[in-house]
Coordinates of C-alpha atoms in Angstrom, one line a residue:
Chain A
M1 CA -9.8 278.2 158.9
T2 CA -9.0 280.9 161.9
L3 CA -11.4 283.9 162.3
L4 CA -8.8 285.9 163.4
A5 CA -7.8 288.7 160.9
P6 CA -4.4 289.5 160.3
P7 CA -3.6 292.7 162.2
H8 CA -3.9 296.1 160.4
P9 CA -1.1 298.9 161.5
L10 CA -4.1 301.3 162.4
E11 CA -5.2 298.6 165.0
K12 CA -4.4 298.8 168.7
R13 CA -4.6 295.6 169.9
V14 CA -5.3 294.9 173.6
L15 CA -7.8 292.6 173.7
L16 CA -6.3 290.6 170.9
R17 CA -2.9 291.3 171.7
R18 CA -2.0 287.4 172.1
F19 CA -2.5 287.6 168.2
P20 CA 0.1 289.3 166.5
E21 CA -0.7 286.8 163.3
P22 CA -3.7 284.5 162.6
R23 CA -3.7 281.5 164.4
T24 CA -6.4 278.3 164.5
E25 CA -5.6 277.1 168.2
P26 CA -7.1 279.1 171.5
V27 CA -4.3 280.0 174.0
W28 CA -4.5 277.5 176.6
I29 CA -3.4 277.8 180.1
D30 CA 0.3 277.5 179.6
E31 CA 1.0 279.7 176.8
Y32 CA -1.7 282.2 178.7
L33 CA 0.5 281.9 181.8
R34 CA 3.6 282.7 179.6
T35 CA 2.3 286.2 178.5
D36 CA 1.1 287.8 181.8
G37 CA -1.8 285.8 182.1
Y38 CA -3.5 285.5 185.6
E39 CA -1.0 288.4 186.6
A40 CA -4.0 290.8 187.0
I41 CA -5.9 288.4 189.2
R42 CA -3.0 287.9 191.7
K43 CA -2.7 291.7 191.6
A44 CA -6.7 292.1 192.4
L45 CA -6.4 289.7 195.1
A46 CA -3.9 292.2 197.0
M47 CA -6.3 295.1 196.4
E48 CA -9.4 296.0 198.3
P49 CA -12.6 295.6 196.4
E50 CA -13.2 299.1 196.5
Q51 CA -9.9 299.9 194.6
I52 CA -10.4 297.2 191.9
V53 CA -13.8 298.9 191.2
D54 CA -12.2 302.5 191.2
E55 CA -9.8 301.1 188.8
V56 CA -12.4 300.0 186.6
K57 CA -14.1 303.4 187.1
K58 CA -10.9 305.4 186.0
S59 CA -10.6 303.3 182.8
A60 CA -14.0 304.6 181.5
L61 CA -14.7 301.3 180.4
R62 CA -18.3 301.1 179.2
G63 CA -20.4 298.1 178.5
R64 CA -19.5 296.7 175.1
G65 CA -22.7 294.5 174.9
G66 CA -24.6 297.2 173.4
A67 CA -25.9 299.9 176.0
G68 CA -22.3 301.4 176.7
F69 CA -23.2 301.7 180.7
P70 CA -20.0 302.6 182.8
T71 CA -18.8 299.2 184.0
G72 CA -17.0 300.6 187.2
M73 CA -20.6 302.3 188.2
K74 CA -22.4 299.3 187.7
W75 CA -19.9 297.0 189.8
S76 CA -20.1 299.8 192.6
F77 CA -24.1 299.4 192.6
V78 CA -23.6 295.9 194.6
D79 CA -23.8 296.2 198.3
R80 CA -20.9 293.7 199.4
K81 CA -22.1 293.7 202.6
S82 CA -25.2 292.3 201.6
P83 CA -25.9 288.9 203.6
K84 CA -26.9 287.2 200.4
P85 CA -24.8 285.4 197.9
K86 CA -23.5 287.9 195.1
Y87 CA -23.0 286.4 191.6
V88 CA -21.1 287.1 188.4
V89 CA -22.8 286.4 185.2
V90 CA -21.5 286.8 181.4
N91 CA -23.7 287.8 178.6
A92 CA -22.1 285.5 175.9
D93 CA -25.5 285.4 174.0
E94 CA -24.2 287.3 171.0
G95 CA -27.1 287.6 169.0
E96 CA -27.2 291.2 167.8
P97 CA -27.6 290.8 164.1
G98 CA -23.8 292.1 162.7
T99 CA -22.0 291.0 165.7
C100 CA -19.7 288.2 165.7
K101 CA -16.7 289.4 168.4
D102 CA -17.4 287.8 171.8
R103 CA -16.9 284.4 169.8
I104 CA -13.3 285.3 168.9
L105 CA -12.2 286.3 172.5
M106 CA -14.1 283.1 173.8
G107 CA -12.6 281.1 171.0
Y108 CA -9.3 282.2 171.0
D109 CA -8.5 283.3 174.6
P110 CA -10.8 281.9 176.8
H111 CA -8.6 282.6 179.9
R112 CA -8.9 286.0 179.6
L113 CA -12.5 286.0 180.4
I114 CA -12.2 283.7 183.0
E115 CA -9.7 286.1 184.4
G116 CA -12.0 289.1 183.8
V117 CA -14.7 287.2 185.6
L118 CA -12.6 286.5 188.7
I119 CA -11.7 290.1 189.1
G120 CA -15.2 291.0 188.9
G121 CA -16.3 288.6 191.5
R122 CA -13.6 289.5 193.7
A123 CA -14.7 293.4 193.6
I124 CA -18.2 292.5 194.6
G125 CA -17.4 290.0 196.9
A126 CA -19.3 286.8 194.7
N127 CA -18.3 283.0 195.0
R128 CA -19.7 282.0 192.0
G129 CA -20.2 283.0 188.2
W130 CA -22.1 281.8 185.0
I131 CA -21.0 282.0 181.6
Y132 CA -24.4 282.3 179.6
I133 CA -24.0 281.2 175.9
R134 CA -26.0 281.1 173.0
G135 CA -26.7 277.3 172.3
E136 CA -25.6 277.6 168.7
Y137 CA -22.0 278.2 170.2
R138 CA -21.7 274.8 171.3
E139 CA -17.8 274.9 170.1
Y140 CA -17.3 278.0 172.1
I141 CA -19.1 276.3 175.2
D142 CA -16.3 272.9 174.7
I143 CA -13.4 275.7 174.5
L144 CA -14.6 277.3 177.5
D145 CA -15.3 274.2 179.4
R146 CA -12.0 272.8 179.0
A147 CA -10.7 276.3 180.3
I148 CA -12.5 276.2 183.3
A149 CA -11.3 272.9 183.8
E150 CA -7.6 273.8 183.3
A151 CA -8.3 276.9 185.6
Y152 CA -9.7 274.6 188.4
E153 CA -6.6 272.4 188.1
R154 CA -4.1 275.3 188.6
G155 CA -5.8 277.0 191.4
F156 CA -7.4 279.8 189.6
L157 CA -10.8 278.5 190.5
G158 CA -12.3 276.3 193.3
S159 CA -12.6 276.4 197.0
N160 CA -9.4 278.4 197.9
V161 CA -8.4 280.4 195.2
L162 CA -4.4 280.9 194.8
G163 CA -4.2 279.8 198.6
T164 CA -6.1 282.9 199.3
G165 CA -8.9 281.4 201.2
W166 CA -11.2 282.9 198.8
E167 CA -13.9 280.6 196.7
F168 CA -15.0 281.1 193.5
H169 CA -16.9 278.5 190.9
L170 CA -17.5 279.2 187.4
S171 CA -19.5 277.1 184.9
T172 CA -20.9 277.5 181.3
H173 CA -24.7 277.6 180.8
T174 CA -26.1 277.2 177.7
G175 CA -28.8 279.1 176.0
A176 CA -31.3 277.4 173.5
G177 CA -32.0 280.0 170.5
S178 CA -33.4 283.1 171.8
Y179 CA -32.1 287.0 170.8
E180 CA -34.3 288.1 173.8
C181 CA -32.3 286.3 176.2
G182 CA -29.2 288.9 175.6
E183 CA -31.4 291.1 177.4
E184 CA -29.9 291.4 180.9
T185 CA -33.1 290.3 182.9
A186 CA -34.2 288.1 180.3
L187 CA -31.1 286.4 180.5
L188 CA -31.3 285.9 184.1
E189 CA -34.9 284.7 184.0
S190 CA -33.3 282.0 181.5
L191 CA -30.6 281.2 183.7
E192 CA -33.3 280.4 186.5
G193 CA -34.7 277.6 184.0
K194 CA -37.7 279.9 182.9
R195 CA -38.9 281.8 179.6
G196 CA -37.0 284.7 178.6
N197 CA -39.3 287.4 179.4
P198 CA -38.1 290.6 180.8
R199 CA -38.2 291.7 184.0
L200 CA -39.5 295.0 185.6
K201 CA -36.9 297.4 186.3
P202 CA -35.8 298.3 189.1
P203 CA -34.8 296.7 191.1
F204 CA -31.7 296.0 189.0
P205 CA -29.6 293.2 189.1
A206 CA -27.1 294.7 191.0
T207 CA -29.9 294.5 193.8
S208 CA -31.6 291.8 192.6
G209 CA -30.5 289.6 190.0
A210 CA -29.7 285.9 189.4
F211 CA -31.8 283.8 191.8
Q212 CA -32.7 287.2 193.2
C213 CA -29.4 288.0 194.9
P214 CA -27.1 290.8 193.7
T215 CA -25.8 290.4 190.4
I216 CA -23.2 291.8 187.8
V217 CA -24.1 290.9 184.2
N218 CA -21.8 292.3 181.7
N219 CA -20.7 291.5 178.1
V220 CA -17.9 288.8 177.3
E221 CA -15.8 291.9 175.9
T222 CA -16.1 294.0 179.0
F223 CA -15.2 291.4 180.9
C224 CA -12.2 290.8 178.6
A225 CA -10.9 294.4 179.0
V226 CA -10.6 294.1 182.7
P227 CA -7.4 291.8 183.2
D228 CA -5.2 294.5 181.2
I229 CA -7.0 297.7 183.1
I230 CA -5.8 296.0 186.4
L231 CA -2.3 295.3 185.1
N232 CA -1.5 298.6 183.5
G233 CA -4.4 300.8 185.6
G234 CA -7.2 302.7 184.9
E235 CA -5.7 305.7 183.3
W236 CA -3.8 303.9 181.0
Y237 CA -6.8 302.3 179.7
A238 CA -8.7 305.5 179.7
A239 CA -6.1 307.6 177.7
L240 CA -6.2 304.8 175.0
G241 CA -9.5 306.0 173.8
T242 CA -11.5 309.2 174.1
P243 CA -12.7 311.0 177.5
K244 CA -15.6 309.2 179.1
N245 CA -14.9 306.2 176.0
G246 CA -12.2 304.6 177.5
G247 CA -9.9 302.2 175.8
T248 CA -10.3 299.9 172.6
R249 CA -13.1 297.8 171.2
L250 CA -13.6 295.5 169.0
V251 CA -15.4 296.2 165.7
C252 CA -17.2 293.7 163.5
L253 CA -16.9 294.8 159.8
S254 CA -19.3 293.0 157.8
G255 CA -21.7 293.4 154.6
H256 CA -20.5 294.9 151.5
I257 CA -16.6 295.6 152.6
E258 CA -13.6 294.6 150.8
R259 CA -12.1 293.1 154.3
P260 CA -14.6 292.0 156.5
G261 CA -13.4 290.8 159.6
V262 CA -13.0 291.8 163.6
Y263 CA -10.5 294.0 164.4
E264 CA -9.6 296.2 167.3
V265 CA -9.8 299.9 167.4
P266 CA -9.3 302.6 170.0
L267 CA -12.6 304.4 170.7
G268 CA -12.9 307.3 168.8
M269 CA -11.2 306.3 165.7
N270 CA -13.2 307.9 162.7
L271 CA -15.7 305.9 161.3
L272 CA -14.8 306.3 157.5
T273 CA -10.8 305.6 158.6
I274 CA -12.2 302.1 160.0
L275 CA -14.2 301.6 157.0
N276 CA -11.9 302.6 154.4
E277 CA -8.4 302.0 156.0
I278 CA -8.8 299.1 158.1
G279 CA -12.0 297.2 156.5
G280 CA -10.5 298.3 152.5
G281 CA -13.4 300.4 151.6
V282 CA -16.6 299.4 150.1
W283 CA -16.4 296.1 148.4
K284 CA -16.3 295.9 144.2
G285 CA -15.2 299.4 143.8
R286 CA -18.8 300.5 144.5
K287 CA -19.9 303.9 146.5
L288 CA -21.1 304.0 150.0
K289 CA -24.8 303.9 150.5
A290 CA -25.3 303.6 154.4
V291 CA -23.7 302.2 157.1
I292 CA -25.6 300.4 160.3
P293 CA -23.0 301.3 163.1
G294 CA -23.8 299.3 165.9
G295 CA -25.9 296.0 165.3
S296 CA -29.3 295.9 163.9
S297 CA -30.6 297.9 166.4
S298 CA -28.6 300.8 165.8
P299 CA -30.2 303.7 163.5
V300 CA -28.8 303.7 159.9
L301 CA -26.5 306.4 159.0
K302 CA -26.1 307.5 155.0
A303 CA -22.6 307.8 153.8
E304 CA -22.5 311.8 154.1
E305 CA -23.2 311.2 158.0
C306 CA -20.3 308.8 158.4
D307 CA -17.4 311.1 158.9
I308 CA -17.3 310.9 162.9
P309 CA -15.4 309.6 165.4
A310 CA -16.5 306.1 166.7
D311 CA -17.2 306.5 170.3
Y312 CA -20.3 305.9 172.3
D313 CA -20.9 309.6 172.5
S314 CA -20.5 310.9 169.1
L315 CA -22.7 308.2 167.7
A316 CA -25.2 309.3 169.9
K317 CA -25.2 313.0 169.5
A318 CA -25.4 311.8 165.4
G319 CA -28.6 310.0 166.4
S320 CA -27.5 306.5 166.4
M321 CA -25.5 304.1 168.6
L322 CA -22.2 302.5 169.2
G323 CA -24.0 299.6 170.2
S324 CA -22.2 296.2 170.2
G325 CA -19.5 297.2 167.6
A326 CA -21.4 295.6 164.6
T327 CA -20.3 297.9 161.6
V328 CA -22.5 296.4 158.6
V329 CA -21.9 298.2 155.1
L330 CA -24.5 298.7 152.4
D331 CA -23.4 299.9 149.2
E332 CA -24.9 302.1 146.6
T333 CA -26.8 298.9 144.8
T334 CA -28.7 297.8 148.1
D335 CA -32.4 298.0 148.2
M336 CA -33.3 299.7 151.8
A337 CA -36.9 298.5 151.5
K338 CA -35.6 294.9 151.6
V339 CA -33.0 295.5 154.6
L340 CA -35.8 297.3 156.3
A341 CA -38.2 294.1 155.6
R342 CA -35.5 291.7 157.0
L343 CA -34.6 293.5 160.0
M344 CA -38.5 293.6 160.8
K345 CA -39.0 290.1 160.3
F346 CA -36.1 289.5 162.7
Y347 CA -37.7 291.5 165.4
A348 CA -41.0 290.3 165.1
H349 CA -39.5 286.7 165.1
E350 CA -37.8 287.7 168.3
S351 CA -40.2 289.8 170.4
C352 CA -41.0 287.7 173.6
G353 CA -44.4 288.9 173.4
W354 CA -44.6 289.8 177.1
C355 CA -45.1 293.8 176.0
I356 CA -48.2 294.7 173.8
P357 CA -46.3 297.4 172.1
C358 CA -43.5 295.5 171.2
R359 CA -45.4 292.2 170.1
E360 CA -48.0 293.9 168.0
G361 CA -45.8 296.7 166.7
T362 CA -43.1 294.4 165.7
T363 CA -45.8 292.2 164.0
W364 CA -47.3 295.4 162.1
L365 CA -43.7 296.6 161.1
K366 CA -43.4 293.3 159.7
K367 CA -46.5 293.1 157.7
I368 CA -46.0 296.5 156.2
T369 CA -42.5 296.4 155.3
A370 CA -42.6 293.1 153.6
R371 CA -45.3 294.6 151.6
L372 CA -43.1 297.6 150.5
E373 CA -40.1 295.2 149.7
E374 CA -42.6 294.0 147.4
G375 CA -43.4 297.0 145.9
I376 CA -46.8 297.6 147.4
G377 CA -47.9 300.2 149.4
S378 CA -48.6 304.0 149.8
E379 CA -46.8 306.9 150.9
R380 CA -49.3 306.6 154.2
D381 CA -47.3 303.2 154.9
I382 CA -44.5 304.9 155.6
D383 CA -45.9 307.3 157.7
T384 CA -47.4 304.4 159.4
I385 CA -44.1 302.9 160.4
D386 CA -43.1 306.3 162.0
R387 CA -46.3 306.0 164.1
I388 CA -46.2 302.6 165.0
S389 CA -42.6 303.1 166.0
Q390 CA -43.4 306.2 168.0
S391 CA -45.8 304.0 169.9
M392 CA -43.4 301.6 170.8
L393 CA -40.3 303.8 171.8
G394 CA -40.0 303.6 175.7
R395 CA -43.0 301.5 176.3
T396 CA -41.6 298.2 176.8
F397 CA -39.8 296.4 179.6
C398 CA -36.8 295.5 177.6
P399 CA -35.1 297.5 175.2
L400 CA -36.0 295.2 172.2
G401 CA -39.0 297.3 171.0
D402 CA -37.1 300.4 171.1
A403 CA -34.4 298.2 168.9
A404 CA -37.1 297.3 166.7
A405 CA -38.3 300.8 166.2
M406 CA -35.2 302.9 166.1
P407 CA -33.9 301.5 162.8
A408 CA -37.7 301.2 161.6
M409 CA -37.9 305.2 161.9
A410 CA -34.1 305.7 160.7
I411 CA -34.5 303.7 157.5
A412 CA -38.2 305.0 156.7
R413 CA -37.1 308.5 157.3
K414 CA -33.8 308.7 155.7
F415 CA -34.7 306.5 152.7
R416 CA -38.1 307.8 151.9
E417 CA -37.5 308.8 148.6
E418 CA -36.1 305.7 147.3
I419 CA -38.8 303.7 148.9
L420 CA -41.1 305.8 147.1
E421 CA -39.6 305.2 144.0
K422 CA -39.7 302.0 144.1
L423 CA -43.4 301.9 144.9
S424 CA -44.2 304.0 142.0
R425 CA -42.2 301.7 139.6
A426 CA -44.2 298.5 141.1
D427 CA -47.4 297.7 139.5
A428 CA -49.4 298.2 142.8
F429 CA -52.3 296.0 141.3
A430 CA -50.2 292.8 140.3
P431 CA -50.9 290.1 142.3
V432 CA -47.8 289.1 144.5
E433 CA -47.7 285.8 145.9
G434 CA -47.7 285.6 149.8
A435 CA -48.1 289.3 149.8
Q436 CA -50.2 290.4 152.9
P437 CA -53.4 292.0 152.5
L438 CA -53.5 295.9 152.5
V439 CA -54.7 297.2 155.9
V440 CA -55.1 300.8 156.7
L441 CA -54.5 301.7 160.7
Chain B
M1 CA -34.6 256.9 181.6
T2 CA -30.9 257.0 181.7
F3 CA -28.2 258.7 179.6
S4 CA -24.7 258.3 178.4
P5 CA -21.8 258.2 181.2
E6 CA -20.7 261.2 179.8
L7 CA -24.0 263.1 179.7
E8 CA -24.6 262.1 183.5
A9 CA -21.8 263.4 184.5
R10 CA -22.2 266.6 182.8
F11 CA -25.9 266.8 184.5
A12 CA -24.7 265.7 187.7
K13 CA -21.8 269.0 187.3
M14 CA -24.5 271.3 185.9
I15 CA -27.3 270.4 188.5
A16 CA -24.5 271.3 191.2
S17 CA -23.6 274.6 189.7
Y18 CA -27.1 276.2 190.9
P19 CA -27.6 277.4 194.2
P20 CA -29.6 274.9 196.7
G21 CA -33.3 274.6 195.8
R22 CA -32.8 276.3 192.8
Q23 CA -31.4 273.3 190.5
K24 CA -34.6 274.6 188.0
G25 CA -31.6 276.5 186.3
A26 CA -30.2 273.3 184.8
L27 CA -33.9 272.9 183.0
I28 CA -32.9 274.6 179.7
P29 CA -29.0 273.2 179.2
M30 CA -30.3 270.0 180.5
L31 CA -33.1 269.7 177.6
L32 CA -30.9 270.9 175.1
Y33 CA -27.8 268.3 175.9
A34 CA -30.7 265.5 176.1
Q35 CA -31.9 266.5 172.6
D36 CA -28.6 266.3 171.7
E37 CA -28.1 262.6 172.6
V38 CA -32.0 261.5 172.2
G39 CA -32.8 263.0 168.8
A40 CA -35.7 265.3 170.5
V41 CA -37.3 266.3 173.5
T42 CA -39.3 263.1 173.7
D43 CA -42.0 262.5 176.6
E44 CA -39.5 260.4 178.3
V45 CA -37.1 262.9 178.3
I46 CA -39.4 265.5 179.9
E47 CA -40.5 263.2 182.2
E48 CA -37.1 262.7 183.3
V49 CA -36.1 265.9 183.3
S50 CA -39.1 267.2 185.4
R51 CA -38.6 264.4 187.8
R52 CA -34.8 265.3 188.5
L53 CA -35.3 268.9 188.8
N54 CA -38.5 268.6 190.5
V55 CA -40.3 271.0 188.0
S56 CA -43.9 270.2 186.5
R57 CA -44.3 269.3 183.4
V58 CA -46.1 272.5 182.3
E59 CA -42.9 274.5 183.2
V60 CA -41.0 272.2 180.6
E61 CA -43.7 272.6 178.3
E62 CA -43.1 276.7 179.0
V63 CA -39.5 276.7 177.9
L64 CA -40.3 274.5 175.0
G65 CA -42.4 276.9 173.1
Y66 CA -40.1 279.3 173.8
Y67 CA -36.8 278.3 172.9
T68 CA -36.2 277.6 169.1
M69 CA -33.4 275.1 169.1
L70 CA -35.5 272.8 171.5
T71 CA -37.9 270.4 169.5
R72 CA -40.2 267.6 170.1
E73 CA -39.9 266.5 166.5
P74 CA -36.4 264.8 165.6
R75 CA -34.7 266.8 162.9
G76 CA -32.6 265.3 159.9
K77 CA -29.6 263.7 160.7
Y78 CA -27.7 266.7 159.2
H79 CA -30.0 269.8 160.1
L80 CA -29.1 272.8 158.0
Q81 CA -29.4 276.1 159.4
I82 CA -28.6 279.0 156.8
C83 CA -28.5 282.6 158.2
T84 CA -30.5 285.2 155.9
N85 CA -30.1 288.2 158.6
I86 CA -28.4 291.0 157.5
S87 CA -25.1 290.5 156.9
C88 CA -26.0 287.3 155.4
L89 CA -28.6 288.9 153.3
L90 CA -26.1 291.5 151.9
T91 CA -23.8 288.4 150.6
G92 CA -26.1 286.1 149.3
G93 CA -27.9 284.1 152.1
E94 CA -31.2 284.6 151.0
E95 CA -30.0 282.9 147.4
L96 CA -28.4 280.1 149.4
F97 CA -31.3 279.2 151.3
Q98 CA -33.4 279.1 148.2
H99 CA -30.8 276.8 146.6
A100 CA -30.8 274.7 149.6
C101 CA -34.6 274.2 149.3
R102 CA -34.1 273.2 145.7
K103 CA -31.4 270.9 146.2
L104 CA -33.0 269.3 149.1
G105 CA -36.5 269.2 147.5
I106 CA -37.8 270.7 151.1
G107 CA -39.0 274.0 152.7
N108 CA -38.1 275.8 155.7
R109 CA -38.4 273.5 158.8
E110 CA -39.0 270.5 156.8
K111 CA -37.0 267.1 156.5
T112 CA -36.3 265.0 153.6
P113 CA -38.3 261.5 153.5
D114 CA -35.2 259.5 154.4
G115 CA -34.8 261.6 157.7
Q116 CA -31.3 262.6 156.2
F117 CA -31.6 266.5 156.2
S118 CA -33.5 269.0 157.6
L119 CA -33.4 272.7 156.8
E120 CA -34.2 276.0 158.6
E121 CA -33.9 279.2 158.0
V122 CA -32.0 281.0 161.1
E123 CA -31.6 284.4 162.4
C124 CA -28.1 286.0 163.0
L125 CA -25.6 282.9 164.0
G126 CA -22.8 285.6 165.0
A127 CA -20.9 284.8 162.0
C128 CA -21.4 288.2 160.1
S129 CA -18.0 288.9 159.2
W130 CA -17.8 285.7 157.2
A131 CA -20.9 285.6 155.7
P132 CA -23.0 284.1 154.1
A133 CA -22.8 281.4 157.0
M134 CA -24.6 278.5 158.3
Q135 CA -24.5 275.5 160.6
V136 CA -24.7 271.9 160.1
N137 CA -26.1 270.6 163.5
Y138 CA -23.5 272.7 165.7
D139 CA -20.7 273.1 162.8
F140 CA -20.2 276.3 161.2
H141 CA -19.8 277.0 157.3
Y142 CA -18.3 280.2 156.5
H143 CA -18.2 282.3 153.2
M144 CA -20.9 279.8 151.5
T145 CA -21.7 279.8 148.0
P146 CA -24.3 277.3 146.2
E147 CA -21.4 275.7 144.7
K148 CA -19.8 275.0 148.0
L149 CA -23.3 274.0 149.6
D150 CA -24.0 271.6 146.7
Q151 CA -20.3 269.9 147.7
L152 CA -21.3 269.9 151.3
I153 CA -24.5 268.0 150.9
D154 CA -23.1 265.9 148.5
S155 CA -20.1 265.1 150.7
L156 CA -22.7 264.2 153.8
R157 CA -24.8 261.9 151.5
K158 CA -21.7 260.0 151.1
L159 CA -21.1 259.6 154.5
Q160 CA -24.2 258.1 155.2

């Protein structure tokens, strides 16, 4: 089967422009070259590295992995004059629950990613890059390995890229099962052959990244946006979106929606338009209860909060995040206590244990919410969720602690009445198999 | 210990891709690819990989205790990994996992006595728009239902 969705008229396909219709085969090098492939790196090789960074700055491209940091600025932090080697690392550790977009880009247009990496490498003066892919994605590792071999054969990679004398090497690097490794410094630790524990920042990877050398780490989708930015100009790309939120992005629709799938929309398209027009609305003719707009770490929005432009700044203003573009739809029948409990089980499982507030906090959140899911607990437990979450926010090396605390607080606050109602219905004294003993903090 | 020629070629290329003196970078990929061929990260694999990368055994043990895909014990010939995270939860992933437990007569992270099947409840597989999703070894299966799971297991049984 193909994972590509048929284009919807409201979509704006740039990243997916090679897919006017669904198909099963990736675009291999000959087809890529026939459709402007590797034209952007040719153009970039004739530009000064500063110009490349400037063009990316002008494009208002922001990191598509979740944090939304301006890409051009990130690249400009690398000291090109440093005597150390510089490295490019692709974060393809797609693991944020709800997110399934990078696999589309790697699985169908692998050369686009390679070209984006080349341009990034040229911009910072690097000679080597790695694509760090989650281990479960072996299928995509194989596709990228083949595409990389093709690029070497045709002289786009190697010791003399397109005869310019510039050397650039690229390899895939498999992960082996860890959500935490999607955090850039944990990813770098993993790349070095160690446990994926995050690093203290600063120094940031731009100063001391892979193997303690200046490094840019960007998401797959971010790199994939770069070739078209170089081909058509940063201003063209910026104009596709809203101010400071340039371009288009992939949105992964999942959950209780009529037409789940990965679509490409301009930044700033109204969230309800995405859900109702492109996604075909809530499934089974039901009503919308809530939306998780940017992956499981993003605070949930109630149905009445969803009439907003979906870009980084508007969602931040609404108290949530655009995150990784993973939009999970929850219909009116959804048991929010169950959703909360499942998410907390996930974060407790994935916490690397390095920072105490995260390790202990996620464990307690898991225990309390597992009881609430069974209908056991009191109003005090909901307050405890809030208190534990507050004590995690901003107190950890990496954002995993926040990633657990934010949705916990949002669901506990916004669906307090629903959870209380569930508790009042359940017989609190009935024995429940596997339930945790009640502990009052 | 030696691996298949294909794997040896992969390892040679892999090790060369890290900066001089920093070959430890190849540790996790080597362990995973070796596990795929051998069936588990055995004592021999640990010894061989640590020798080739010049890392101590404890450095290997450290990563073995961290990465969920690495295993010291062989899994079933068909390792069924069923996602129950958010998007799959909303579309029947939990029921699918329970169904698999009943069908195979085993629980989470267990193996059938004949060694053919093992089962694991996994976190997000990145297949959310085609949920509920699962993997058999590295192969993805999308839009799963208990009926489709029955058919899948039955067809794998016939392959034996």
